[in-house]
mmCIF file of the C-alpha atoms, coordinates in Angstrom:
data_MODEL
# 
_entry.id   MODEL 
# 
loop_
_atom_site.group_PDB 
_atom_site.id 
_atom_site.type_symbol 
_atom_site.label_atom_id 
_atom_site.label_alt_id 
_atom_site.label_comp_id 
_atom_site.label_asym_id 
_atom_site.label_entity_id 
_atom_site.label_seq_id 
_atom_site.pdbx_PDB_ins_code 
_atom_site.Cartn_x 
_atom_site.Cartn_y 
_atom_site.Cartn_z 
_atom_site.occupancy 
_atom_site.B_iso_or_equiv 
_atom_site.pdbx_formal_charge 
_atom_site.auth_seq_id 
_atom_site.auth_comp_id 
_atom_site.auth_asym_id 
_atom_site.auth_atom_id 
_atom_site.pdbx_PDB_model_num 
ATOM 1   C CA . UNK A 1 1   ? -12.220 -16.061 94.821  1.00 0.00 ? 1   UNK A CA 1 
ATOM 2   C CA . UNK A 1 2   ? -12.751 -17.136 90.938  1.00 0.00 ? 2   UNK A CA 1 
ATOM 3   C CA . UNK A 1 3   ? -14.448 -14.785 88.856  1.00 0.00 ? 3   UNK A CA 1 
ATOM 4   C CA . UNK A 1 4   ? -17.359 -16.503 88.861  1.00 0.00 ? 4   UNK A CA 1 
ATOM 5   C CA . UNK A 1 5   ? -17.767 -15.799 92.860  1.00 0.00 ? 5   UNK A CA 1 
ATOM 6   C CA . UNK A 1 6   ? -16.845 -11.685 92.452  1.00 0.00 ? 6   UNK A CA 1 
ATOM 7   C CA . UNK A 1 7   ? -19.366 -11.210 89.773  1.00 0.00 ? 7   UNK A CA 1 
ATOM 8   C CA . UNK A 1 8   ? -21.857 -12.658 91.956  1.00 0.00 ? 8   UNK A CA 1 
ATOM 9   C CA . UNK A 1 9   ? -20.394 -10.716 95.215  1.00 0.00 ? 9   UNK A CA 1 
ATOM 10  C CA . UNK A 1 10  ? -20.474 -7.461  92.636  1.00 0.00 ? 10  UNK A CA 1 
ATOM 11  C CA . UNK A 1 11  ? -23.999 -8.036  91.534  1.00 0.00 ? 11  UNK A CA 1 
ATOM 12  C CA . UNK A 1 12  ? -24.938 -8.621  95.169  1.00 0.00 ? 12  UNK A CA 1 
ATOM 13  C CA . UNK A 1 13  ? -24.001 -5.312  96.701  1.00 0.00 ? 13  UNK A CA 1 
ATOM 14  C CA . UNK A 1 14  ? -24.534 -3.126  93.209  1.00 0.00 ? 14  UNK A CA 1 
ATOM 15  C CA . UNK A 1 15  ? -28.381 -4.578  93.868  1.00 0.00 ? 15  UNK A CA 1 
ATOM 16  C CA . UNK A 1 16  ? -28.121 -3.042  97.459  1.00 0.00 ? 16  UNK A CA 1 
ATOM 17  C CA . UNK A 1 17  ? -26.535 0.571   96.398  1.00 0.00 ? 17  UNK A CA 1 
ATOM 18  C CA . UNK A 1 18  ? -28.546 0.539   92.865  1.00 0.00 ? 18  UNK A CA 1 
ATOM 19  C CA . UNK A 1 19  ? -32.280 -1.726  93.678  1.00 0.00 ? 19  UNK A CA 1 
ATOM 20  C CA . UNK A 1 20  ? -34.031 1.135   90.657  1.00 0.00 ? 20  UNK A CA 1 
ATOM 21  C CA . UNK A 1 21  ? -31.096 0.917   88.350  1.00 0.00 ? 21  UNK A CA 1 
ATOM 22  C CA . UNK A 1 22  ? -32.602 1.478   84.710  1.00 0.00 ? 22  UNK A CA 1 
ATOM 23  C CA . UNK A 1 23  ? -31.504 2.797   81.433  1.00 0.00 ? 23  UNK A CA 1 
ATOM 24  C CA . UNK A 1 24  ? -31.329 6.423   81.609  1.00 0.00 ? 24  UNK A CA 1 
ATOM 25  C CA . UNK A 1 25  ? -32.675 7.731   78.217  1.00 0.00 ? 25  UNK A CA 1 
ATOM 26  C CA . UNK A 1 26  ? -36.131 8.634   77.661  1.00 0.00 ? 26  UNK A CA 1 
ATOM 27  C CA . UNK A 1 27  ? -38.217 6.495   75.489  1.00 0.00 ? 27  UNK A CA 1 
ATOM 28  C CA . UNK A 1 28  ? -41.763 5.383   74.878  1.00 0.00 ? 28  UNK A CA 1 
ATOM 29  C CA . UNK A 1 29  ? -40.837 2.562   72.167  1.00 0.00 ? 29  UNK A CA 1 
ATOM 30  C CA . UNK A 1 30  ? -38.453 0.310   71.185  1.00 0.00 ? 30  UNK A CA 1 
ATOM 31  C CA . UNK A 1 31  ? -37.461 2.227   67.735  1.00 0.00 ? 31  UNK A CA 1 
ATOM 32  C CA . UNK A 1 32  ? -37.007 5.631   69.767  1.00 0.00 ? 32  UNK A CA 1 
ATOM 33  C CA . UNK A 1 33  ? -34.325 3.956   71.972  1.00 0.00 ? 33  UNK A CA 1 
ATOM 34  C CA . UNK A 1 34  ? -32.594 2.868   68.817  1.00 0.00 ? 34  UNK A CA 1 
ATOM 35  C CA . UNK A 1 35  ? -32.325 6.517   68.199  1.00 0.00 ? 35  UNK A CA 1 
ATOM 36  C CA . UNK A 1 36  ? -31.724 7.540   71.616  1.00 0.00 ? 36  UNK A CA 1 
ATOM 37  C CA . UNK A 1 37  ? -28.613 5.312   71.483  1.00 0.00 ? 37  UNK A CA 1 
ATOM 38  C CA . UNK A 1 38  ? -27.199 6.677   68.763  1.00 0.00 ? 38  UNK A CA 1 
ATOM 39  C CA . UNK A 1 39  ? -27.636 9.957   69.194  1.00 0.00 ? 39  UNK A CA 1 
ATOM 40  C CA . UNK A 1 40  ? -25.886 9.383   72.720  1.00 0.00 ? 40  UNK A CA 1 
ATOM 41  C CA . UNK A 1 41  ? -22.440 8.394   71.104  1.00 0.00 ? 41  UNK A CA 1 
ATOM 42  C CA . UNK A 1 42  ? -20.231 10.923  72.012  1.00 0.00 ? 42  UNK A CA 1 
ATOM 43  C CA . UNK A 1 43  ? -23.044 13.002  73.799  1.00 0.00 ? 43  UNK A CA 1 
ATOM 44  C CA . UNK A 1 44  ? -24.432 13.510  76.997  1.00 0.00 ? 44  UNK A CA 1 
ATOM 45  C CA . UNK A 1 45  ? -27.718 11.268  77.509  1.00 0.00 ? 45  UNK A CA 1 
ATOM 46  C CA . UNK A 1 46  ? -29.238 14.554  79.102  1.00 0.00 ? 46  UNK A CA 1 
ATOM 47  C CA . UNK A 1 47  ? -28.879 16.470  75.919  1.00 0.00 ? 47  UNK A CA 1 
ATOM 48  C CA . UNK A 1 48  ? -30.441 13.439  74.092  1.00 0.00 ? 48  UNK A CA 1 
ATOM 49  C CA . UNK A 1 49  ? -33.435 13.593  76.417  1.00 0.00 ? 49  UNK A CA 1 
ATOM 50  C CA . UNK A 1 50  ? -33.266 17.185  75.338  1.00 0.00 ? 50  UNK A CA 1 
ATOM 51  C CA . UNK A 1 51  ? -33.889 16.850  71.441  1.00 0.00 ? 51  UNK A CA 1 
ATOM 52  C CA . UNK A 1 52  ? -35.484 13.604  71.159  1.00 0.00 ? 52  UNK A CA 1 
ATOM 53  C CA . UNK A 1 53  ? -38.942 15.408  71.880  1.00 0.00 ? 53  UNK A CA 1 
ATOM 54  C CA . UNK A 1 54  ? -38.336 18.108  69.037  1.00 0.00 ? 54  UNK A CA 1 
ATOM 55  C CA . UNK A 1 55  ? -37.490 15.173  66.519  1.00 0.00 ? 55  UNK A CA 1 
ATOM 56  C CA . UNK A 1 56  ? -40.794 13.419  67.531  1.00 0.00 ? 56  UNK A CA 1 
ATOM 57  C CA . UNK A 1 57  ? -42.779 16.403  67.534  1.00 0.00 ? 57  UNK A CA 1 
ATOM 58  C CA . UNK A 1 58  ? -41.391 17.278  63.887  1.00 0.00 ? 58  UNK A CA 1 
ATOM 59  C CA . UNK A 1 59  ? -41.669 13.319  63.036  1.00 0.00 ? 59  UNK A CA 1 
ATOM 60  C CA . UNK A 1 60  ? -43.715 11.671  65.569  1.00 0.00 ? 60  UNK A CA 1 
ATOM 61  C CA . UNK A 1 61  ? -43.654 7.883   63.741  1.00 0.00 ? 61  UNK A CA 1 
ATOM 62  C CA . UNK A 1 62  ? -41.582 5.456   61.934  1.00 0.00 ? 62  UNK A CA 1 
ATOM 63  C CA . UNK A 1 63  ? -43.212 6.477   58.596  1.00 0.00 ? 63  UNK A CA 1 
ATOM 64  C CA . UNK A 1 64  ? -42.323 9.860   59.671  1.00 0.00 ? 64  UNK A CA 1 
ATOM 65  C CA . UNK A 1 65  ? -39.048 9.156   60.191  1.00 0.00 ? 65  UNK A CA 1 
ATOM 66  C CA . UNK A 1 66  ? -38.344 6.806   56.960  1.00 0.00 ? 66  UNK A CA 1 
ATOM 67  C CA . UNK A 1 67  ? -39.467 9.461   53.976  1.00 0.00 ? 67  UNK A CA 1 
ATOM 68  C CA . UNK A 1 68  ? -38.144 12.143  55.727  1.00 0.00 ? 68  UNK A CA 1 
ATOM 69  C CA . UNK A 1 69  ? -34.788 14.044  54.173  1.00 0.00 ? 69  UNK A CA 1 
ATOM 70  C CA . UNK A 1 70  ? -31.996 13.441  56.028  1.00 0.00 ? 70  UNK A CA 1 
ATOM 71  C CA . UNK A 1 71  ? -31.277 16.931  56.161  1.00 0.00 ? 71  UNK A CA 1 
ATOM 72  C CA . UNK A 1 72  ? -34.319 18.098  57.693  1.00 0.00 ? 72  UNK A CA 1 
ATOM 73  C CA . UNK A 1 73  ? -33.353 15.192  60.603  1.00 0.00 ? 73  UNK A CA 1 
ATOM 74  C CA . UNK A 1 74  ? -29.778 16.615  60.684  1.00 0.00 ? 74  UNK A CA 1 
ATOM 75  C CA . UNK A 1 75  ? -30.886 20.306  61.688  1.00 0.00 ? 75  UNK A CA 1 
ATOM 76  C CA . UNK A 1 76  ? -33.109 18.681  64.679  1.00 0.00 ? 76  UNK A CA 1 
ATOM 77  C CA . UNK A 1 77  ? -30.417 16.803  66.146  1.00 0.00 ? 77  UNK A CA 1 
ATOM 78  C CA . UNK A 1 78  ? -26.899 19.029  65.354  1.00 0.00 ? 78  UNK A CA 1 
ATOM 79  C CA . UNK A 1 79  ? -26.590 19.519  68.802  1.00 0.00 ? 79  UNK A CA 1 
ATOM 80  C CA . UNK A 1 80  ? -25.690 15.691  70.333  1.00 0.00 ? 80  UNK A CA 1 
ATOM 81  C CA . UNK A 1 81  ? -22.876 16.000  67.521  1.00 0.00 ? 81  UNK A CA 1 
ATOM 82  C CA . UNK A 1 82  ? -21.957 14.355  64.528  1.00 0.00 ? 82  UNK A CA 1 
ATOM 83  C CA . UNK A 1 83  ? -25.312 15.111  62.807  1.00 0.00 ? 83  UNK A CA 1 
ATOM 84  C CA . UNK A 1 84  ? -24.560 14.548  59.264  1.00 0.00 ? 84  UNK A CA 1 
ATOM 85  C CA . UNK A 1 85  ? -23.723 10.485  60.463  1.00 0.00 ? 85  UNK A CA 1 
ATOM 86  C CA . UNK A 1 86  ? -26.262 9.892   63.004  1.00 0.00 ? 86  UNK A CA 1 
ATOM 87  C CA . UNK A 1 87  ? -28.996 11.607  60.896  1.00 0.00 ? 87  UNK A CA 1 
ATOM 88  C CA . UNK A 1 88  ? -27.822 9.192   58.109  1.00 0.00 ? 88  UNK A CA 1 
ATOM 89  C CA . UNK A 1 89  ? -27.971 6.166   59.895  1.00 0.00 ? 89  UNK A CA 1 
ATOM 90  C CA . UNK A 1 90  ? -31.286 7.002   61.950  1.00 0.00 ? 90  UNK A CA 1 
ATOM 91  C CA . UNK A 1 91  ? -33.009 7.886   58.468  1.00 0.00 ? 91  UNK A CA 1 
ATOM 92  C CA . UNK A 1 92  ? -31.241 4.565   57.021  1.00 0.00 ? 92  UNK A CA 1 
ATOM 93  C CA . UNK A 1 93  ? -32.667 2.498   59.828  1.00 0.00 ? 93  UNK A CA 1 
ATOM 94  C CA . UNK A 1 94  ? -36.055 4.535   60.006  1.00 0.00 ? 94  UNK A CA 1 
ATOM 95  C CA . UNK A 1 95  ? -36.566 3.093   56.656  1.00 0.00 ? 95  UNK A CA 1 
ATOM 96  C CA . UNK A 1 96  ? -35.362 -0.498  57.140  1.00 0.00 ? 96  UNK A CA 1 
ATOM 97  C CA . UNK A 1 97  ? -38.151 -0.598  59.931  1.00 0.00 ? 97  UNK A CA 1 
ATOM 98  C CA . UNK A 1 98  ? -40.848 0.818   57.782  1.00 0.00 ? 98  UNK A CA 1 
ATOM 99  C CA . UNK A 1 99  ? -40.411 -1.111  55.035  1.00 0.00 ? 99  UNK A CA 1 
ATOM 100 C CA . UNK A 1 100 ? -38.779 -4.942  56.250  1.00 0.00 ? 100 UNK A CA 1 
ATOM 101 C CA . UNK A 1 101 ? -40.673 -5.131  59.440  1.00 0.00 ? 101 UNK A CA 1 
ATOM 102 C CA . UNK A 1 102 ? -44.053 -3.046  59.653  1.00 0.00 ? 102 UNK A CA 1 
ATOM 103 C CA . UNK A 1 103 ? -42.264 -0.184  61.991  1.00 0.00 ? 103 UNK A CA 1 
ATOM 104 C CA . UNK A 1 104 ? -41.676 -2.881  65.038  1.00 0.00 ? 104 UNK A CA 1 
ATOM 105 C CA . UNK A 1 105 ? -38.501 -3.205  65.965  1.00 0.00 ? 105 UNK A CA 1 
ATOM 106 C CA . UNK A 1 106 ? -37.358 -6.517  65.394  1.00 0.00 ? 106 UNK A CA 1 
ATOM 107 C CA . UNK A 1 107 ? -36.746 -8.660  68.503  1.00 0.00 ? 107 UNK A CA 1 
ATOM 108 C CA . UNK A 1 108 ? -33.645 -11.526 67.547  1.00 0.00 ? 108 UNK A CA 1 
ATOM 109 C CA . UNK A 1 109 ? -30.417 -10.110 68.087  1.00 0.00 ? 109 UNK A CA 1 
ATOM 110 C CA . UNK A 1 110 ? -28.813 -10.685 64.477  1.00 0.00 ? 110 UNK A CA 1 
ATOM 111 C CA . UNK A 1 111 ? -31.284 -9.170  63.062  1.00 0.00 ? 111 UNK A CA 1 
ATOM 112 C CA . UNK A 1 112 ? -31.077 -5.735  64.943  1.00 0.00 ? 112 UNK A CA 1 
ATOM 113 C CA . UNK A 1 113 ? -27.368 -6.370  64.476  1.00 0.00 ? 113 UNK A CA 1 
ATOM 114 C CA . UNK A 1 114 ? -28.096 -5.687  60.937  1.00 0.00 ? 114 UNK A CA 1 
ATOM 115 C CA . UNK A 1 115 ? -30.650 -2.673  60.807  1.00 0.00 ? 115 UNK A CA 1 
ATOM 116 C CA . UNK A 1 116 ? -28.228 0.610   59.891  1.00 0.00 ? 116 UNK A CA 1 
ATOM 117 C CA . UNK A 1 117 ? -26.250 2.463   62.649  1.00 0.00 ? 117 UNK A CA 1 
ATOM 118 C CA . UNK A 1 118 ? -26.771 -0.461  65.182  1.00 0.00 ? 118 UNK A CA 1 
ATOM 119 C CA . UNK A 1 119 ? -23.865 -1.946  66.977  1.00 0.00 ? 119 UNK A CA 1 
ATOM 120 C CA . UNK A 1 120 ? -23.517 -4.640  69.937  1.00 0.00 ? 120 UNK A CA 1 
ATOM 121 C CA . UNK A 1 121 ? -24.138 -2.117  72.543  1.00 0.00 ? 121 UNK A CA 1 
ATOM 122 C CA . UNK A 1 122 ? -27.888 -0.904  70.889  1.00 0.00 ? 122 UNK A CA 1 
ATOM 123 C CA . UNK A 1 123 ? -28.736 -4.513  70.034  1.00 0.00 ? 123 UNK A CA 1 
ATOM 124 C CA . UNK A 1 124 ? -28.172 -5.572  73.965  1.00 0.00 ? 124 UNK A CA 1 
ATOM 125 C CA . UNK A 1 125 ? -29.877 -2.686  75.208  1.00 0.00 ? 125 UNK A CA 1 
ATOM 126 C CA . UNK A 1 126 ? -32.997 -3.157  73.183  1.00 0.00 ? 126 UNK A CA 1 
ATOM 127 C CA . UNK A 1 127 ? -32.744 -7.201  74.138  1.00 0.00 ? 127 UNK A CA 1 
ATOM 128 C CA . UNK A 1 128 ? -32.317 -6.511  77.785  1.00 0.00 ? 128 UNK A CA 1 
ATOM 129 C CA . UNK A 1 129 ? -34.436 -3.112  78.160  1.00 0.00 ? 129 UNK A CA 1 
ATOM 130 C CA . UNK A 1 130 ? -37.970 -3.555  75.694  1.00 0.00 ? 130 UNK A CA 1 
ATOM 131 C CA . UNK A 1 131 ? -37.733 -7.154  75.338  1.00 0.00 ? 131 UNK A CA 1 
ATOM 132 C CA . UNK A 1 132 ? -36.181 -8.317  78.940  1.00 0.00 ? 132 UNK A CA 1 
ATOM 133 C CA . UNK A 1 133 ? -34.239 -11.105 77.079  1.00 0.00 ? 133 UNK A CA 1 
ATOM 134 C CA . UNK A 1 134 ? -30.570 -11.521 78.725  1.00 0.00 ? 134 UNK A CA 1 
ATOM 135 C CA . UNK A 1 135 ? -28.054 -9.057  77.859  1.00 0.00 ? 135 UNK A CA 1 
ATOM 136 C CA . UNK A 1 136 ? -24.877 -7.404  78.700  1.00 0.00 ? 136 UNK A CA 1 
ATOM 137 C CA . UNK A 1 137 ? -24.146 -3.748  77.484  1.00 0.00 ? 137 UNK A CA 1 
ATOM 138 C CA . UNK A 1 138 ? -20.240 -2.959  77.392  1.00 0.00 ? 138 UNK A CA 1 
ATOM 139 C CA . UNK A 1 139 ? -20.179 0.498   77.756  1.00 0.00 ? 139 UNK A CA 1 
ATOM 140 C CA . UNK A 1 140 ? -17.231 3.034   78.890  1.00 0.00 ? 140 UNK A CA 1 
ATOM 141 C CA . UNK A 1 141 ? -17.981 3.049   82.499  1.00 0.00 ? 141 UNK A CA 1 
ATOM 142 C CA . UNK A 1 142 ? -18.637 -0.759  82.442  1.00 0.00 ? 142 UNK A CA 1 
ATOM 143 C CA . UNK A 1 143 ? -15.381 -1.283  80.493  1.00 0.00 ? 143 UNK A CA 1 
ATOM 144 C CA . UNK A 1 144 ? -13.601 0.055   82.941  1.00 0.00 ? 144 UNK A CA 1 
ATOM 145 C CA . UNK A 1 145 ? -15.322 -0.984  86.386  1.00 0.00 ? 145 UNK A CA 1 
ATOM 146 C CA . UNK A 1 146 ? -15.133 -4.922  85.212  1.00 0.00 ? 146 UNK A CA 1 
ATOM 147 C CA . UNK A 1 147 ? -11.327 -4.387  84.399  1.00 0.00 ? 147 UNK A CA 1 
ATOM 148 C CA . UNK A 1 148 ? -10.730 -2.451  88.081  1.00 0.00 ? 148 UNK A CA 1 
ATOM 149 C CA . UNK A 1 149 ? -12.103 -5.102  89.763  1.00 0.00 ? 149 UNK A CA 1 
ATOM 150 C CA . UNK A 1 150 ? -10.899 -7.987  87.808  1.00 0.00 ? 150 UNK A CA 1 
ATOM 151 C CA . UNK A 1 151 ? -13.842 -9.688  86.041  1.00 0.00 ? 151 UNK A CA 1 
ATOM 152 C CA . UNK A 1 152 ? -11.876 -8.746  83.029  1.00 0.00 ? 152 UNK A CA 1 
ATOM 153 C CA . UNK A 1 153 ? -8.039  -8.967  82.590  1.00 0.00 ? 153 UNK A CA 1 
ATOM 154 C CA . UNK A 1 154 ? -6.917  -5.871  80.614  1.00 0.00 ? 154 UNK A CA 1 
ATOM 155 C CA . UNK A 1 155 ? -9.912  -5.758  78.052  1.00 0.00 ? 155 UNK A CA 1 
ATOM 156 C CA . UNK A 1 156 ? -11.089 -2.618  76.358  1.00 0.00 ? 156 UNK A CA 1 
ATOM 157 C CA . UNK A 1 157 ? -12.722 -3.934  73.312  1.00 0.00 ? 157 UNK A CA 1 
ATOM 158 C CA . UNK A 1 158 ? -16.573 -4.275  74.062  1.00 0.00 ? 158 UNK A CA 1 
ATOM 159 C CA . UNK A 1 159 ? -16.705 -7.144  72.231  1.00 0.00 ? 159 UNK A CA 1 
ATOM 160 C CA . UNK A 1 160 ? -14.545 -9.303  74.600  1.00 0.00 ? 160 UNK A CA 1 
ATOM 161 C CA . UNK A 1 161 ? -15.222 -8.042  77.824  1.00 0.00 ? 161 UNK A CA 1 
ATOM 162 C CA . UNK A 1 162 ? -19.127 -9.010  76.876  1.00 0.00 ? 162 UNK A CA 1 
ATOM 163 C CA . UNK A 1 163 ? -18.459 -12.405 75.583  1.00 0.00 ? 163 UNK A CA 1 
ATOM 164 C CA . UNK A 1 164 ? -15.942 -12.691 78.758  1.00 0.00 ? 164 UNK A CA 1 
ATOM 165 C CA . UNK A 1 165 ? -18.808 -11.494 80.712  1.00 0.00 ? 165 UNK A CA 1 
ATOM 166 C CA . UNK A 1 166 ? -21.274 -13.664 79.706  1.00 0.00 ? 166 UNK A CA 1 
ATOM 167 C CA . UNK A 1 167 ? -18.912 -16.915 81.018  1.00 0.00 ? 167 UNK A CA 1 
ATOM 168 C CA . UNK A 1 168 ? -19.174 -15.216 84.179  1.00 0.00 ? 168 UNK A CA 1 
ATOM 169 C CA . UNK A 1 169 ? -22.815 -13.316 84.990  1.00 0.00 ? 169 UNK A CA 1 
ATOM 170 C CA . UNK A 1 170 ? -26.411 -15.026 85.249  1.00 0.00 ? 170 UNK A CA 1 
ATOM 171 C CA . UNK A 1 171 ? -27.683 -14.408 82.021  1.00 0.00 ? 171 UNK A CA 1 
ATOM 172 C CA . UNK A 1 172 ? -30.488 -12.886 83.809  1.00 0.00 ? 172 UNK A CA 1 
ATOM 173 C CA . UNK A 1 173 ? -28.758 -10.866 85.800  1.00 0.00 ? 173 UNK A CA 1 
ATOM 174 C CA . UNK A 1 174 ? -26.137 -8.907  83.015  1.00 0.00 ? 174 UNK A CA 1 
ATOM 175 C CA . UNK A 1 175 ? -28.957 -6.396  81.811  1.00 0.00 ? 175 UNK A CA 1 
ATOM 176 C CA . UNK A 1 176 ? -29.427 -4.684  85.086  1.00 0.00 ? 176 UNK A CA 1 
ATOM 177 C CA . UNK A 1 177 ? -25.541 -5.240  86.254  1.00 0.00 ? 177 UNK A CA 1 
ATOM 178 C CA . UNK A 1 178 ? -24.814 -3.066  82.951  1.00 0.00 ? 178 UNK A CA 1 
ATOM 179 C CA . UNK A 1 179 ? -26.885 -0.406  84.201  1.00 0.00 ? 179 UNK A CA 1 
ATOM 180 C CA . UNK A 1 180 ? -25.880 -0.386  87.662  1.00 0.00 ? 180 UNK A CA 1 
ATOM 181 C CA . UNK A 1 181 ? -22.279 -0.135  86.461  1.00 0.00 ? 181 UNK A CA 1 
ATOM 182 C CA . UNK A 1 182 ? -23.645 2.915   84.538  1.00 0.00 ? 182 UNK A CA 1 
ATOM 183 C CA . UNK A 1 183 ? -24.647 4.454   88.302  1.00 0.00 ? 183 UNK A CA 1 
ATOM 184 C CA . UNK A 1 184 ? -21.721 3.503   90.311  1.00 0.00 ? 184 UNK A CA 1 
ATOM 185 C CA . UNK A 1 185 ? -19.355 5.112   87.302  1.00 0.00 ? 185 UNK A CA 1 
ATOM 186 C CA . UNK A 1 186 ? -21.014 8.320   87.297  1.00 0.00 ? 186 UNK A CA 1 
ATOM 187 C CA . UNK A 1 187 ? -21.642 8.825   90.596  1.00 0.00 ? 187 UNK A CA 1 
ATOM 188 C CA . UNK A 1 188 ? -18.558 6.603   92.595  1.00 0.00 ? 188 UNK A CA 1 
ATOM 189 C CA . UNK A 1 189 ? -16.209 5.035   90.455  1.00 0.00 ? 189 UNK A CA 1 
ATOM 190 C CA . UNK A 1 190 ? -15.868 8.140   89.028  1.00 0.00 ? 190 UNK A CA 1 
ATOM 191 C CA . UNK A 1 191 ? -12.693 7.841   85.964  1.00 0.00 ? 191 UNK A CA 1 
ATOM 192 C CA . UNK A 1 192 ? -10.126 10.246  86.829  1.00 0.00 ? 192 UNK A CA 1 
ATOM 193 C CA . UNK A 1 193 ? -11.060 10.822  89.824  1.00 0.00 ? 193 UNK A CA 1 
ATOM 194 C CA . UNK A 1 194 ? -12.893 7.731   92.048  1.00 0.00 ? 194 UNK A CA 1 
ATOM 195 C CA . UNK A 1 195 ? -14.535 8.107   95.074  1.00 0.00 ? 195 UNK A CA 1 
ATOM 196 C CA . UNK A 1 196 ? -12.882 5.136   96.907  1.00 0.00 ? 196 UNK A CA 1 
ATOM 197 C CA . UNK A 1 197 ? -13.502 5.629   100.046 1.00 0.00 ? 197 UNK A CA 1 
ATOM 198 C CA . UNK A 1 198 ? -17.477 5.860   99.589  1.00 0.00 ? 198 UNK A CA 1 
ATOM 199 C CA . UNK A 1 199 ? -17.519 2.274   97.077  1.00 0.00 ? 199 UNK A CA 1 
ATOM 200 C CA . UNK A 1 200 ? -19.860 -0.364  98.501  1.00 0.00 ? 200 UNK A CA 1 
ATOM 201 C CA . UNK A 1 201 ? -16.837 -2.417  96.180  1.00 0.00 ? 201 UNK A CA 1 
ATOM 202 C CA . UNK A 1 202 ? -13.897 -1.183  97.873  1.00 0.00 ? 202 UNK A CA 1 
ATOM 203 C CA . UNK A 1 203 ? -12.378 -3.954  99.314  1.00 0.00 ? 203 UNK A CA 1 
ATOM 204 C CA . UNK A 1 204 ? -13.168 -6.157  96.453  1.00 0.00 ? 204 UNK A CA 1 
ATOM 205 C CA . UNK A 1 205 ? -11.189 -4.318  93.947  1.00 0.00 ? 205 UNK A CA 1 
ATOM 206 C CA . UNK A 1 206 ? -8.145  -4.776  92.323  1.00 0.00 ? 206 UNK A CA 1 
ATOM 207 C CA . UNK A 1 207 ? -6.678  -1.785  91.392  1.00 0.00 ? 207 UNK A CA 1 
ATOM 208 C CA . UNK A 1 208 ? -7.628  -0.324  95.068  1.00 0.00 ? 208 UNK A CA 1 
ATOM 209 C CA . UNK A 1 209 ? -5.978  -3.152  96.606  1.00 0.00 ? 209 UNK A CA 1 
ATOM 210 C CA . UNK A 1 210 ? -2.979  -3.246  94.365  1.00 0.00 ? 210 UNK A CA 1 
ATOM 211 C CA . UNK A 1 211 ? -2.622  0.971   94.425  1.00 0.00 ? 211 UNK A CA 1 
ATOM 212 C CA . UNK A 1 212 ? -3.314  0.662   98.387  1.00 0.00 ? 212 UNK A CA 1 
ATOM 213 C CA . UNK A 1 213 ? -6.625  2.625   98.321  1.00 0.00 ? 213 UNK A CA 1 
ATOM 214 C CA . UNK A 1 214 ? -8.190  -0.074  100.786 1.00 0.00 ? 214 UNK A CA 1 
ATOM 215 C CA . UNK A 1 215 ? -10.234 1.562   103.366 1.00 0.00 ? 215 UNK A CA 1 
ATOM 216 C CA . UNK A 1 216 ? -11.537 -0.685  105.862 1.00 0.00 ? 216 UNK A CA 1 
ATOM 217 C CA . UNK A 1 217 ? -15.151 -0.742  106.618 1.00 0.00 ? 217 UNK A CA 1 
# 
């Protein structure tokens, strides 16, 4: 089977175990999913949900957001971690949106590439989640799903496994894939400690076949 033929087999069956797969943090627009995402490195999406609502109810727009101090942003959102960076780069970015682009979050990839704080991962999720454009989001848990079963050969920096991804998955196709990945790692492919005998993908991985963890259907 070439990789071409297991992505489709994976995207097949993660359709069947996942058909309302969708990005788990809660957002009404596009610019509060650029924070959402960066509050969320290195923290729990549930304790994002948690403090997004008392930053918006403290600074409920993009104006808000740009003149505020970045102290003032720091005390809301201590708790995800790393406050003094994240409220730096949100009030950075916050800024950039108010005064280059009107508050809209802009929708061509280089140029969200360049607004403060975002990275790959952000810029795909925007493209793929608020403006449905293809996208592939190389997270932890998809990381390390695509190199179990072999769509990837020993990658770990997002970078390559997306651009090795996109060789191999319908363009239209990678945005949802991402998030089913997402599913299947927190509630199967669990790391550490994988629920193989329950995986719709058991006998199409790689390190279950080659670790003899095959159970038959």
């Amino acid at each position: 089977m070439t990789k071409k033929e297991l992505a489709l087999a994976v995207i097949e069956r993660l359709k069947k175990a996942y058909p309302d797969a969708h990005c788990t943090l809660a957002y009404e627009d596009a610019w509060q999913l650029l924070i959402s995402v960066r509050l969320a490195a290195q923290c729990r999406d549930e304790r994002v949900d948690q403090i997004t609502p008392l930053l918006y109810r403290r600074f409920p727009t993009v104006a808000d957001l740009a003149v505020a101090d970045p102290s003032e942003i720091e005390e809301i959102i201590r708790p995800c971690g790393l406050g003094h960076s994240k409220a730096r780069d949100i009030s950075k970015c916050m800024r950039v949106l108010h005064e280059t682009y009107h508050d809209q979050v802009p929708s061509d990839f280089d140029e969200l590439l360049s607004l403060p704080g975002v990275g790959r991962k952000s810029a795909n999720l925007i493209m793929g989640d608020v403006f449905g454009k293809p996208a592939i989001v190389t997270d932890t848990h998809c990381i390390r799903i695509c190199n179990l079963l072999g769509l990837v050969d020993h990658m770990k920096e997002p970078a390559k496994v997306e651009r090795a991804l996109w060789k191999i998955v319908p363009p239209e196709e990678g945005s949802d894939l991402c998030h089913r990945f997402v599913q299947h790692g927190r509630e199967v492919c669990i790391a550490r400690r994988p629920e193989c005998g329950r995986c719709c993908l058991r006998d199409l991985c790689r390190h279950a076949l080659e670790e003899g963890k095959h159970i038959p259907s």
